[in-house]
mmCIF file of C-alpha atoms in Angstrom:
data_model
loop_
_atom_site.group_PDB
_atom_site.id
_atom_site.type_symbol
_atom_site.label_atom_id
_atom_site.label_comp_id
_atom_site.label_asym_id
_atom_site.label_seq_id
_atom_site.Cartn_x
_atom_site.Cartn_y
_atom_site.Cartn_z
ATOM 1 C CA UNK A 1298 0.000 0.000 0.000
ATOM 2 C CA UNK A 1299 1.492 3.867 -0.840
ATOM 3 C CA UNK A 1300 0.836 6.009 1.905
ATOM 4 C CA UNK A 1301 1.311 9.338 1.128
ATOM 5 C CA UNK A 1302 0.352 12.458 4.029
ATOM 6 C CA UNK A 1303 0.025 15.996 3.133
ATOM 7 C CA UNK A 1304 -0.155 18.545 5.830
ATOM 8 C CA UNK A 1305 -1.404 21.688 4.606
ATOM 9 C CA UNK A 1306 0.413 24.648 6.436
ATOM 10 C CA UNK A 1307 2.217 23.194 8.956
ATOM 11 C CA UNK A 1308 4.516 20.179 9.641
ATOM 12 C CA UNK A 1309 3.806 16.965 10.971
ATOM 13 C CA UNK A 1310 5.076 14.578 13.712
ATOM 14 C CA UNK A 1311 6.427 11.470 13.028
ATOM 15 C CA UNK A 1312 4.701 9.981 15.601
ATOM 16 C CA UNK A 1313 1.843 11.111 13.857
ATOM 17 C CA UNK A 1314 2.586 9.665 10.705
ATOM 18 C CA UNK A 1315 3.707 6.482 12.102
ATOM 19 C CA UNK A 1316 0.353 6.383 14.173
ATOM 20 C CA UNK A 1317 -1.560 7.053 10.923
ATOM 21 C CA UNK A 1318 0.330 4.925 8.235
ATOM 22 C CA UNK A 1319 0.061 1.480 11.416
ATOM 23 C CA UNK A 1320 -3.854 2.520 11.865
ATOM 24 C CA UNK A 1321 -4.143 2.621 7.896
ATOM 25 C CA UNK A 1322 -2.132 -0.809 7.887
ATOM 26 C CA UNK A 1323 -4.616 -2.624 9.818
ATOM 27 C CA UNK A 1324 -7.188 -1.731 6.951
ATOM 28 C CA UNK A 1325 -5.834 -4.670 5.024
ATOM 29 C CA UNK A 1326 -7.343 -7.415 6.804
ATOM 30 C CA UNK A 1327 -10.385 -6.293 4.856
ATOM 31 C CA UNK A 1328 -9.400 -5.636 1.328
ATOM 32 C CA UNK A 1329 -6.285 -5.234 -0.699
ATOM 33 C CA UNK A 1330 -5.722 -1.131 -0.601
ATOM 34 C CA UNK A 1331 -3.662 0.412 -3.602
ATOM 35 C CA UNK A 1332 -3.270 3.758 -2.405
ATOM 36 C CA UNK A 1333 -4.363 5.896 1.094
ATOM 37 C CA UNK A 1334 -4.272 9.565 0.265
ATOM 38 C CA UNK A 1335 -4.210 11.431 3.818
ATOM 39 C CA UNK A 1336 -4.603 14.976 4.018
ATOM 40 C CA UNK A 1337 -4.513 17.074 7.577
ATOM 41 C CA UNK A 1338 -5.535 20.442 8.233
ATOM 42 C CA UNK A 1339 -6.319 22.684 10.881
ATOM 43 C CA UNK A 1340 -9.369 24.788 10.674
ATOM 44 C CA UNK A 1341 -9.419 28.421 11.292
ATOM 45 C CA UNK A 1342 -12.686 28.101 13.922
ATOM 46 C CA UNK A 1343 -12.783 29.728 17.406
ATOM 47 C CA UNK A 1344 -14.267 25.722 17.945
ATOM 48 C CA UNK A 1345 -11.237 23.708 20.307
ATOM 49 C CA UNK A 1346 -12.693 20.536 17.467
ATOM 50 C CA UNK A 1347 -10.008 22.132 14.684
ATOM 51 C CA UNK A 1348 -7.879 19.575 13.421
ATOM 52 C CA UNK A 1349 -9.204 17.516 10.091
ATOM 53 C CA UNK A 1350 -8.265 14.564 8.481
ATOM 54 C CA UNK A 1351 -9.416 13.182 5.212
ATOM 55 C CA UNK A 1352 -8.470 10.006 4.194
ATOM 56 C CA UNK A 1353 -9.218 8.652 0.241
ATOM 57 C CA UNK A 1354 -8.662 5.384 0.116
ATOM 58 C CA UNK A 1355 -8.031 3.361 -3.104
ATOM 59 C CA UNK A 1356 -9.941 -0.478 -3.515
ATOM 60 C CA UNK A 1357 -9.522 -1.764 -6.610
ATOM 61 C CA UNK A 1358 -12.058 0.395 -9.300
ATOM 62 C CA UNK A 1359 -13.311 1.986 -5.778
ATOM 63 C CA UNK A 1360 -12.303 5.330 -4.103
ATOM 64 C CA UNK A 1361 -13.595 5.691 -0.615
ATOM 65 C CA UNK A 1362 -13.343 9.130 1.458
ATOM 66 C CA UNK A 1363 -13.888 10.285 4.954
ATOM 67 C CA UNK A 1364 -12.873 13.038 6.938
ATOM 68 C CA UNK A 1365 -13.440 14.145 10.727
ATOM 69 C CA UNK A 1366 -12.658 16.778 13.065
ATOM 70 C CA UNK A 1367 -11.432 16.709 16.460
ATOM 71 C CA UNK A 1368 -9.497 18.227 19.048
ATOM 72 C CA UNK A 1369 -6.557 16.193 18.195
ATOM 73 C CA UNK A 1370 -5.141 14.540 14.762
ATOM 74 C CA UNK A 1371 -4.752 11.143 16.175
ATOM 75 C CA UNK A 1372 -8.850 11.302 17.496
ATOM 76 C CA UNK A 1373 -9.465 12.431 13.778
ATOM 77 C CA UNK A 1374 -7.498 10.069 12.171
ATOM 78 C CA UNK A 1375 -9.343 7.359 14.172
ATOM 79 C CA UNK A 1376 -12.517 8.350 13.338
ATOM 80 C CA UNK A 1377 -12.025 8.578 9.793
ATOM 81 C CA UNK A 1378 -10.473 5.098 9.535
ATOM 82 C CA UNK A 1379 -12.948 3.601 11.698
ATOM 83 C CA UNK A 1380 -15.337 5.211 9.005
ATOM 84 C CA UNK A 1381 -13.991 3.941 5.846
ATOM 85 C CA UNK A 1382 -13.623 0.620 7.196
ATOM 86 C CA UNK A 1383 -17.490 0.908 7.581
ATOM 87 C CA UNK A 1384 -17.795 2.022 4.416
ATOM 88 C CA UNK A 1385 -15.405 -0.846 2.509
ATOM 89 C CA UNK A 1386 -17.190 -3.592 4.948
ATOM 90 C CA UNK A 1387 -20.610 -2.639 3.446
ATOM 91 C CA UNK A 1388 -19.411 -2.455 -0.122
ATOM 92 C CA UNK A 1389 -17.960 -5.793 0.184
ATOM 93 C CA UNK A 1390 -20.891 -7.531 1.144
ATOM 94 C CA UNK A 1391 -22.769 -5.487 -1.843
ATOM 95 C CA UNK A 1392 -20.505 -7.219 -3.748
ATOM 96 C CA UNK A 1393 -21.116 -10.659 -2.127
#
């Protein structure tokens, strides 16, 4: 799987991106992913919930996308991945 993670405006941990690229690793165990685009921002809101992640993920002929705000990247990133493997678990029984 290609990881790649974009930070828009500001630099990134590499904690964080070993935290994101092992939670995006686990996604296997449900389908074969090509690519994991990961993008991280953090919103200009007077809300303490300011730091987004979207994640597009790559199955096959299928492109899957989430994205969720929290107070911190590594909540975000969770929920997003915990989302898209929602999403690729009911496509894959569409399928079946």
């Amino acid at each position: 799987m290609e990881i790649t993670i974009q930070s828009v405006n500001f630099e990134t941990s590499e904690s964080l991106n070993a935290y994101i690229t092992k939670k995006l690793g686990k996604m296997n165990r449900f389908t074969e992913i090509r690519v994991a685009e990961v993008q991280l921002k953090i919103l200009n809101t007077a809300e303490k919930s300011n730091r987004e992640v979207g994640v597009k993920l790559h199955v096959g002929d299928e492109l899957f996308y989430a994205s969720k705000t929290a107070e911190k990247f590594e909540d975000a990133a969770s929920q997003a991945i915990e989302a898209l493997e929602r999403q690729v678990i009911k496509a894959k029984e569409k399928r079946h």
